[in-house]
PDB file of C-alpha atoms in Angstrom:
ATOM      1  CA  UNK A   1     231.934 174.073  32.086  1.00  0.00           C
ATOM      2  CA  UNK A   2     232.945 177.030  33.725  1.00  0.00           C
ATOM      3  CA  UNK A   3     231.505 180.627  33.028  1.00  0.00           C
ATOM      4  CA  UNK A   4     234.747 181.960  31.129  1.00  0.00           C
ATOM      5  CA  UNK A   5     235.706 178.116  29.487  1.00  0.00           C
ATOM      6  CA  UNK A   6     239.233 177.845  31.171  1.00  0.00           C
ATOM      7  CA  UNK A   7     238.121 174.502  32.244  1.00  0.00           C
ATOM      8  CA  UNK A   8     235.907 171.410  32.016  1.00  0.00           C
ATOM      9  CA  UNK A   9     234.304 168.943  34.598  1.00  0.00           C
ATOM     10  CA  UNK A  10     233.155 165.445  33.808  1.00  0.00           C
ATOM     11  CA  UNK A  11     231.749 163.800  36.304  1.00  0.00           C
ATOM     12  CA  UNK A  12     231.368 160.110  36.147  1.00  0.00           C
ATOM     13  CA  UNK A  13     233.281 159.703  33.362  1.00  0.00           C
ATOM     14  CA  UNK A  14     234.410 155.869  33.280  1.00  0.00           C
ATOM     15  CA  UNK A  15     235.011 154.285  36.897  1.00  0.00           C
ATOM     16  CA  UNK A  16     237.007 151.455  35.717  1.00  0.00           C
ATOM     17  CA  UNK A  17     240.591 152.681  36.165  1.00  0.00           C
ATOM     18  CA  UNK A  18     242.215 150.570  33.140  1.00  0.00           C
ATOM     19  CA  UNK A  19     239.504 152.163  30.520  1.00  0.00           C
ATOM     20  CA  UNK A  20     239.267 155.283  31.616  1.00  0.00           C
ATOM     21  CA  UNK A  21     243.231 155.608  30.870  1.00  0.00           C
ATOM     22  CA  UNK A  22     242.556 154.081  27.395  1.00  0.00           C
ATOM     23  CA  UNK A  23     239.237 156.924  27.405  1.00  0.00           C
ATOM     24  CA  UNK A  24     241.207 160.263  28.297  1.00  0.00           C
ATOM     25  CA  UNK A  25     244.323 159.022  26.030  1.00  0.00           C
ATOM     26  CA  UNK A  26     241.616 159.308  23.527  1.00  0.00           C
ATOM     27  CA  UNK A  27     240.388 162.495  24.241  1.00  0.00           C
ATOM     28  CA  UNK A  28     243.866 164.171  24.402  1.00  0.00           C
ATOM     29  CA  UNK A  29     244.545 163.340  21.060  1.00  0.00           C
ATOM     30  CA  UNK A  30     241.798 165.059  19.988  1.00  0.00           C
ATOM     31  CA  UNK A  31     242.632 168.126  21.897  1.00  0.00           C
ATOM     32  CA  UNK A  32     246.326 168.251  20.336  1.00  0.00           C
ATOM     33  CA  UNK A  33     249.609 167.031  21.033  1.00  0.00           C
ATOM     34  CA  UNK A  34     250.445 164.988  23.810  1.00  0.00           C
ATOM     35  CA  UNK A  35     253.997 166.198  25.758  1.00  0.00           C
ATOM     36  CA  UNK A  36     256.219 164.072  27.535  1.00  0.00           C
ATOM     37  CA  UNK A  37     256.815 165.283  31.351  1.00  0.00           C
ATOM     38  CA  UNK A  38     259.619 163.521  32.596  1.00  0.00           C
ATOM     39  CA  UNK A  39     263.380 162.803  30.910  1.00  0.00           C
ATOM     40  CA  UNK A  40     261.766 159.057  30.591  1.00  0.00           C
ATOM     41  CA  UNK A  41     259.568 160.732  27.660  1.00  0.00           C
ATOM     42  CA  UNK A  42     256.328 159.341  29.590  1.00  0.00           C
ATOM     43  CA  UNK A  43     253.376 160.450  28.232  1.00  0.00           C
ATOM     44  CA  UNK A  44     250.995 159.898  31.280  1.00  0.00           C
ATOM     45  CA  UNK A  45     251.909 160.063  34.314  1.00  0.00           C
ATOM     46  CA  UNK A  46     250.044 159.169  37.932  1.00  0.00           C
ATOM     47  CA  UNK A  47     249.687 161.229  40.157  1.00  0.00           C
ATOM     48  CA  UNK A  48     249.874 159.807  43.287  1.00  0.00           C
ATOM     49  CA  UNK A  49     252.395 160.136  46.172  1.00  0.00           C
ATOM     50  CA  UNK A  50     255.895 157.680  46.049  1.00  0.00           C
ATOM     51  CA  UNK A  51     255.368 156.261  49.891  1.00  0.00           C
ATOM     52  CA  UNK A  52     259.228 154.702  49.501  1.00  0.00           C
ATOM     53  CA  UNK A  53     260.876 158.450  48.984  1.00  0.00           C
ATOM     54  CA  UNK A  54     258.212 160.140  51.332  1.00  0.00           C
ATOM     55  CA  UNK A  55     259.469 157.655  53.958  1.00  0.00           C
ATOM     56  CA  UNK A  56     263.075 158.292  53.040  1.00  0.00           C
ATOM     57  CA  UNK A  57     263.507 161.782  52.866  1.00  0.00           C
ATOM     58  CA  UNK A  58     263.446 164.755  55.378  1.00  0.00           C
ATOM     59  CA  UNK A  59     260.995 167.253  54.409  1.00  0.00           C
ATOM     60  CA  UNK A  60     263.382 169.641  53.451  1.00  0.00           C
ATOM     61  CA  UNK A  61     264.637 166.989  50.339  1.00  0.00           C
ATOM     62  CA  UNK A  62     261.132 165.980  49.802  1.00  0.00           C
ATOM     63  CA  UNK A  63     261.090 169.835  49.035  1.00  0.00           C
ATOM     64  CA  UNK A  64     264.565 170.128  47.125  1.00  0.00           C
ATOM     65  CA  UNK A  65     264.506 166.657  45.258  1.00  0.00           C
ATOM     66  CA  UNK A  66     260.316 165.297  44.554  1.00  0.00           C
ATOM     67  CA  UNK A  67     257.869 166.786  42.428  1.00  0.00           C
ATOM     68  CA  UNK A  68     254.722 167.909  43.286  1.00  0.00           C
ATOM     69  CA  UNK A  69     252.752 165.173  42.077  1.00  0.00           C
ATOM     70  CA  UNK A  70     255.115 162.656  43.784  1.00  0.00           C
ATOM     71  CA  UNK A  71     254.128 163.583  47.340  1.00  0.00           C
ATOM     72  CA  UNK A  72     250.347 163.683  49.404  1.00  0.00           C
ATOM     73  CA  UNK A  73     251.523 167.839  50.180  1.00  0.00           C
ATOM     74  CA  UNK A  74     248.883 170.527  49.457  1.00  0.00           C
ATOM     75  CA  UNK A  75     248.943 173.964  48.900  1.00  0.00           C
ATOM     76  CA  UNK A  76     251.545 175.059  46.490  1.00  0.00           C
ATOM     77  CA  UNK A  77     248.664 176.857  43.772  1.00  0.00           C
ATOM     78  CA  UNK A  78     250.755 176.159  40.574  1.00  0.00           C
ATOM     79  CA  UNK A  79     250.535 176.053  36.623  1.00  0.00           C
ATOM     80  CA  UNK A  80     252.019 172.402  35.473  1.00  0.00           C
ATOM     81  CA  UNK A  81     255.399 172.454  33.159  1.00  0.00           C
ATOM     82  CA  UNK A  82     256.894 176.092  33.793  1.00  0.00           C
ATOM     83  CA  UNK A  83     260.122 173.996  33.989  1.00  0.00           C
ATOM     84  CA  UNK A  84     259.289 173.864  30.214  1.00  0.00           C
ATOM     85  CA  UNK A  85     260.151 176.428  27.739  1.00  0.00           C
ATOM     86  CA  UNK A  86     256.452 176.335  26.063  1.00  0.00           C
ATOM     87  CA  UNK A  87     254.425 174.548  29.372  1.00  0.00           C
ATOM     88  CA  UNK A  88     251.289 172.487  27.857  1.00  0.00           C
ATOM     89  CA  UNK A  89     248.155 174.694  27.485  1.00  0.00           C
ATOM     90  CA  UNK A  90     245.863 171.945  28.440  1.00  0.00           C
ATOM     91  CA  UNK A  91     246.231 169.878  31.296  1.00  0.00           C
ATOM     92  CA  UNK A  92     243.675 166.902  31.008  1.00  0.00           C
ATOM     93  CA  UNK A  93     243.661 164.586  34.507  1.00  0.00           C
ATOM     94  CA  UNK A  94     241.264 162.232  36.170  1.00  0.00           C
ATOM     95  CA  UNK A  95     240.587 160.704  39.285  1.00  0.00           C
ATOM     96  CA  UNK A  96     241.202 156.822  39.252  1.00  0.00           C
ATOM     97  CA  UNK A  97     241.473 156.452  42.674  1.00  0.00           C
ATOM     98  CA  UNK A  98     239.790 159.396  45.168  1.00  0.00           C
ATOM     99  CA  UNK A  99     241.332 159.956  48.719  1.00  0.00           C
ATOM    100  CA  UNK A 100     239.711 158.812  51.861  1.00  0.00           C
ATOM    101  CA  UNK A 101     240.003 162.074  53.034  1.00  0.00           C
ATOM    102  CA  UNK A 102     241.137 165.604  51.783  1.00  0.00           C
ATOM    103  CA  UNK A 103     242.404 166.072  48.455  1.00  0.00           C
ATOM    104  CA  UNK A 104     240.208 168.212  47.242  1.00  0.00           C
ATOM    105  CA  UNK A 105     241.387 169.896  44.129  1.00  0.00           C
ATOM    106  CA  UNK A 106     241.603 173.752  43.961  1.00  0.00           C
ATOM    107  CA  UNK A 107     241.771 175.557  40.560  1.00  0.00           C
ATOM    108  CA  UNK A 108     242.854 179.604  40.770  1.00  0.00           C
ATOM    109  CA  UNK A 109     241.731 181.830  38.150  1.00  0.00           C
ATOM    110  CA  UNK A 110     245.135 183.702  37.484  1.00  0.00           C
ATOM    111  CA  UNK A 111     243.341 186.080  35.365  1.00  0.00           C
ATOM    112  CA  UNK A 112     241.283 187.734  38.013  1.00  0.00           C
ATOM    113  CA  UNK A 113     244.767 187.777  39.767  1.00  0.00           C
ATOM    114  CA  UNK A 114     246.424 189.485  36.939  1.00  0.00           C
ATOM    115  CA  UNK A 115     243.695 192.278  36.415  1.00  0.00           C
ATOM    116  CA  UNK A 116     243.268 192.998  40.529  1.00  0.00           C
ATOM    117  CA  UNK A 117     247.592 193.594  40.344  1.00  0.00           C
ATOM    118  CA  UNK A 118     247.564 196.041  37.313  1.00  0.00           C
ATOM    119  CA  UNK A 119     244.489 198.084  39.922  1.00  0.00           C
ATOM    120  CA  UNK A 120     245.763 197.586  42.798  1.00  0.00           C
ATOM    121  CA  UNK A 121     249.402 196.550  43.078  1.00  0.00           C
ATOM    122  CA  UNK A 122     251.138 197.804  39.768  1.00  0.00           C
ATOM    123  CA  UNK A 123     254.346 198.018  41.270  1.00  0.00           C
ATOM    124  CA  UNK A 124     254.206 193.951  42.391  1.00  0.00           C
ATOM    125  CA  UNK A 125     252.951 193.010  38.831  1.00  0.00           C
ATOM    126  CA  UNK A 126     255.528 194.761  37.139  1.00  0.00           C
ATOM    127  CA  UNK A 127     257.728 192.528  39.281  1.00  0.00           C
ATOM    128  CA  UNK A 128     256.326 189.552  38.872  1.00  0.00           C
ATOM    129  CA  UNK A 129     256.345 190.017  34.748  1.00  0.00           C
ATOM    130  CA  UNK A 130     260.371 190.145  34.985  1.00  0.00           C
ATOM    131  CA  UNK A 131     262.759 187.097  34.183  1.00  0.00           C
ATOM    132  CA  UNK A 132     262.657 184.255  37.353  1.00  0.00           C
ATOM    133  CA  UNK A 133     265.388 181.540  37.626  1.00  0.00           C
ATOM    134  CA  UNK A 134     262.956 178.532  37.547  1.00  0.00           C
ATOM    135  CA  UNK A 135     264.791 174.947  37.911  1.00  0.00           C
ATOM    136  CA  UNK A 136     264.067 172.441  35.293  1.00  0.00           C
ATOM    137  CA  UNK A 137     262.991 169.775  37.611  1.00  0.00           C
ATOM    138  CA  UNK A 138     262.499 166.084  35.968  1.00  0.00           C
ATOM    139  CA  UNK A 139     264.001 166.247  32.985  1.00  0.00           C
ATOM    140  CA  UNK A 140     267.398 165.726  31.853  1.00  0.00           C
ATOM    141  CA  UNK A 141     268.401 169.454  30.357  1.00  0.00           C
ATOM    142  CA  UNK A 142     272.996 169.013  30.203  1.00  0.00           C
ATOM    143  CA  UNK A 143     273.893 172.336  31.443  1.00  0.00           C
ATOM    144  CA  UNK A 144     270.450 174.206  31.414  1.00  0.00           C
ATOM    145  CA  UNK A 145     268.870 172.876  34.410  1.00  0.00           C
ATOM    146  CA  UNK A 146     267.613 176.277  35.112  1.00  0.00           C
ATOM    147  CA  UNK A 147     266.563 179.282  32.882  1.00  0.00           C
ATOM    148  CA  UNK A 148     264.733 182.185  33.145  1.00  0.00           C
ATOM    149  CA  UNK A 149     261.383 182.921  32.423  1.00  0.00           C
ATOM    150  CA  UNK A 150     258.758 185.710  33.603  1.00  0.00           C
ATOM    151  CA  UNK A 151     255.554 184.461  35.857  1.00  0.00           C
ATOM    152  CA  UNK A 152     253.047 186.618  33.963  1.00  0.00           C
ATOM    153  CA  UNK A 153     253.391 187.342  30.002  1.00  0.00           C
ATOM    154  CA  UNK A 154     250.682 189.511  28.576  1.00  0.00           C
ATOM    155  CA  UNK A 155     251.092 190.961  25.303  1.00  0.00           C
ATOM    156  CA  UNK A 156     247.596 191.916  23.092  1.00  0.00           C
ATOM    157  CA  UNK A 157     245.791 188.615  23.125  1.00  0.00           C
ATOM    158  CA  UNK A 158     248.401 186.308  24.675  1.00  0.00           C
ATOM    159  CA  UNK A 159     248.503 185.767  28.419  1.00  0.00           C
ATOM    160  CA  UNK A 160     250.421 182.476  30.260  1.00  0.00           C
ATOM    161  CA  UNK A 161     250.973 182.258  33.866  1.00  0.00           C
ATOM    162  CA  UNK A 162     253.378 180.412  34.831  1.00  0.00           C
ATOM    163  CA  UNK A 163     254.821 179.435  38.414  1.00  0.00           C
ATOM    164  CA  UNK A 164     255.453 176.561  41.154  1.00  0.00           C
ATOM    165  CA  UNK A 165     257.260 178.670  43.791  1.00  0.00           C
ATOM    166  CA  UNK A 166     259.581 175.681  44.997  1.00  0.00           C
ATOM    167  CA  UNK A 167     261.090 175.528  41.741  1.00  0.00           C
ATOM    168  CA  UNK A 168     261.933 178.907  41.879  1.00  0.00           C
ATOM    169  CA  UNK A 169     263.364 179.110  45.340  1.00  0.00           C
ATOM    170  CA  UNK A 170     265.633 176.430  44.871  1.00  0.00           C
ATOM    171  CA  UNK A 171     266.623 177.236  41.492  1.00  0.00           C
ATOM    172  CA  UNK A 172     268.458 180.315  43.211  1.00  0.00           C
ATOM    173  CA  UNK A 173     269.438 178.089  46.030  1.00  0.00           C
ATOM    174  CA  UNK A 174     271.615 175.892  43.428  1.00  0.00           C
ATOM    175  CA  UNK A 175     272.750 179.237  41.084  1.00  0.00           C
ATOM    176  CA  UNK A 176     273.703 180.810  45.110  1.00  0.00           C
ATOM    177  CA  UNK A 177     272.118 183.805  44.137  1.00  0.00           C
ATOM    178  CA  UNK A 178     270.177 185.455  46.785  1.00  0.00           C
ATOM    179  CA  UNK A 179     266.297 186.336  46.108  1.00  0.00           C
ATOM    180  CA  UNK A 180     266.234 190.233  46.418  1.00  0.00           C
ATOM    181  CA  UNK A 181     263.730 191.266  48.992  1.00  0.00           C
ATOM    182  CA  UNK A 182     261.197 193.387  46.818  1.00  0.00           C
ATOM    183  CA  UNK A 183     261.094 189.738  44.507  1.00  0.00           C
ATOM    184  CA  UNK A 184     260.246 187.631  48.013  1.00  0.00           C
ATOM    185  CA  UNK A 185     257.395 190.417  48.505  1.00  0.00           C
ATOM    186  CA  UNK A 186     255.675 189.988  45.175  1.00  0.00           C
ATOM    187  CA  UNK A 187     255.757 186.319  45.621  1.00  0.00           C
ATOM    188  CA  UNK A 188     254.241 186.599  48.974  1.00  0.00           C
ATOM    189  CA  UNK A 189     251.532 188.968  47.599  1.00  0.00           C
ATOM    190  CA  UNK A 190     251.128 186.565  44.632  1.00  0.00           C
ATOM    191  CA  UNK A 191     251.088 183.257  46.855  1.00  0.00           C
ATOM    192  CA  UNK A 192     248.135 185.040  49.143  1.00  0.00           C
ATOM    193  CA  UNK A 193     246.247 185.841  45.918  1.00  0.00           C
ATOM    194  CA  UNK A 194     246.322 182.696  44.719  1.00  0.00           C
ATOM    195  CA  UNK A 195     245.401 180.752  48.066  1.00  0.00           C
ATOM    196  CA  UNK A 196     242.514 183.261  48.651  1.00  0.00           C
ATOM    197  CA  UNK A 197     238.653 182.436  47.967  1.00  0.00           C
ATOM    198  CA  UNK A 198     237.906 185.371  46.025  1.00  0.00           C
ATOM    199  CA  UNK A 199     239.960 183.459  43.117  1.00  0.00           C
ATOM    200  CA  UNK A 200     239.442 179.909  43.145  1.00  0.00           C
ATOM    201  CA  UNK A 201     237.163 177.439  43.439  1.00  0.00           C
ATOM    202  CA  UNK A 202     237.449 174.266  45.516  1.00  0.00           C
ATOM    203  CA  UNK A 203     235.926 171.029  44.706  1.00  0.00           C
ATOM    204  CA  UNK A 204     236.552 166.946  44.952  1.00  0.00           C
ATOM    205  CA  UNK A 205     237.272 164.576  42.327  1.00  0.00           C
ATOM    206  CA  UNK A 206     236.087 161.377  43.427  1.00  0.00           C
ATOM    207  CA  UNK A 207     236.741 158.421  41.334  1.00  0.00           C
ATOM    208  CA  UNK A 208     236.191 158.638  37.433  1.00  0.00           C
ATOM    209  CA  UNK A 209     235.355 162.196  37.195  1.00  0.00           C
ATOM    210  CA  UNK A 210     237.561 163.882  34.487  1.00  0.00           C
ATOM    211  CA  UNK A 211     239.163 168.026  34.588  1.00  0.00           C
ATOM    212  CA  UNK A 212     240.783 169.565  31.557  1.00  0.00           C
ATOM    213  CA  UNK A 213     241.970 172.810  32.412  1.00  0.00           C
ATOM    214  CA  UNK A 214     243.426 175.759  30.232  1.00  0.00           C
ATOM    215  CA  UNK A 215     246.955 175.921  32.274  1.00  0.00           C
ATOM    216  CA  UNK A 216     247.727 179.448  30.889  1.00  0.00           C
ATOM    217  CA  UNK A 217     244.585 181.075  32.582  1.00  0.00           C
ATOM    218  CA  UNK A 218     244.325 179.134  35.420  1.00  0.00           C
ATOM    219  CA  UNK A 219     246.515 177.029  38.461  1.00  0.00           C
ATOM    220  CA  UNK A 220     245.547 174.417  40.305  1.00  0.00           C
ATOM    221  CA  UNK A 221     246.525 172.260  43.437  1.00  0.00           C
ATOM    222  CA  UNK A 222     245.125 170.777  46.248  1.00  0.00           C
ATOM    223  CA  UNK A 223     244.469 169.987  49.764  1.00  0.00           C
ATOM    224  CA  UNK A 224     246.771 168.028  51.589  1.00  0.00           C
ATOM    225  CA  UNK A 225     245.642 164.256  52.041  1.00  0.00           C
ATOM    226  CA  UNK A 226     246.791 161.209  54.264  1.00  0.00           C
ATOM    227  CA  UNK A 227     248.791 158.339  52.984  1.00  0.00           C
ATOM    228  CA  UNK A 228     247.045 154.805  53.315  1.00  0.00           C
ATOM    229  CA  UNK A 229     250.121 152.565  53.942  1.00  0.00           C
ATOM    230  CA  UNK A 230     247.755 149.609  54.123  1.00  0.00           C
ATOM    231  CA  UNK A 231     246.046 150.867  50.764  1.00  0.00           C
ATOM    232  CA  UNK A 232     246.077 152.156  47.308  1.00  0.00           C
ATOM    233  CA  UNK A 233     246.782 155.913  47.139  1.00  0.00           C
ATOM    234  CA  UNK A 234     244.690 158.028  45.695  1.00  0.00           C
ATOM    235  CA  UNK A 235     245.903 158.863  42.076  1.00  0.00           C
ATOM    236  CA  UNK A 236     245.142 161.190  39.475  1.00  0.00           C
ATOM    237  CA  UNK A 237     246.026 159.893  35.867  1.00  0.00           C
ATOM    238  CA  UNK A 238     247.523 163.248  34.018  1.00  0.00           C
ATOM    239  CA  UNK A 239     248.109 164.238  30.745  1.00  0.00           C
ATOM    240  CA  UNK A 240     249.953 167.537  29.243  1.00  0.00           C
ATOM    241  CA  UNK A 241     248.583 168.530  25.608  1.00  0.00           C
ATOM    242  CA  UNK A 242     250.309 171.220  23.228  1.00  0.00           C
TER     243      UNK A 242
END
């Protein structure tokens, strides 16, 4: 358990991948209530790259069309649902399947991020607290496939981050609107901050181990991993809880 209690490790959890689905289902319920995260209504979803689409697509349409958790990509520090009006505030996953190599996960402590902007960069924070077209990737919205929503909210004890940059960017690719430079700056700053040491912590989830995270104080990602063609991916069972 982390210093601050933004998130949880379990290590060695359950190694058997059909029980420790049954396990975590458990303890989600007792966190609160489960969210779908997909227009199929599916509850829990793997994580684990589609090796048909990756094949299939250029990378600029795995960019446009997959979601994260579709692909074997790293980078891209993000907070899960901001396609969501109210994103999940716990994000429970575990590791049924480690990678052979890479794939190490990387949780940012947004924060830390949030307090060093209102010191040192007022002027990008103020940005980055306005109204961003986000696209409503994976779900089946009839008219509001994008809507607007600020990457930091902080009002007396309330404080969400929310942001996956690709969603942005092509949200204002589809609406045609151009991104106005002193936005694409903030973003940069932001995507540095979040990438940097100083904020995060890096660490691998090998097979079993179990990481609920608090996904309005904290992002998370990961290293960039190989796909085994001959193999099972690896694959990260994940659950979003109200």
């Amino acid at each position: 358990l982390d210093k601050k209690n933004y998130h949880i490790i379990i290590k060695n959890f359950e190694k058997n991948p059909k029980i420790l689905k049954i396990k975590v289902k458990k303890i989600a319920d007792l966190l609160g209530k489960t969210l779908p995260q997909n227009k199929a209504g599916k509850k829990i979803v793997e994580v684990k790259p589609n090796v048909r689409l990756l094949n299939k697509l250029s990378s600029q349409k795995r960019i446009e069309k997959l979601r994260y958790h579709q692909t074997n990509q790293g980078g891209s520090i993000h907070s899960d649902g901001p396609q969501l009006k109210i994103p999940p505030k716990y994000v429970l996953m575990a590791c049924s399947k480690e990678a052979s190599k890479g794939g190490y996960s990387i949780v940012t402590y947004t924060k830390q991020i949030y307090n060093f902007l209102r010191k040192e960069k007022p002027n990008y924070l103020k940005i980055l607290k306005k109204n961003f077209l986000i696209e409503r990737r994976g779900f089946d919205y009839p008219n509001k496939n994008i809507f607007k929503k600020p990457i930091f909210e902080k009002k007396k004890n309330f404080f969400r981050f929310r942001y996956l940059r690709e969603y942005i960017e092509t949200a204002y690719k589809i609406k045609k609107i151009k991104l106005e430079a002193n936005r694409i700056k903030a973003l940069n700053f932001l995507d540095k901050l979040i990438q940097s040491n100083r904020f995060q912590i890096k660490f691998k989830l090998n097979q079993g181990d179990v990481i609920i995270l608090n996904n309005n104080f904290l992002a998370h990602g990961r290293t960039g991993f190989p796909l085994n063609l001959n193999r099972e991916q690896r694959t990260i069972i994940r659950i979003w809880i109200k």
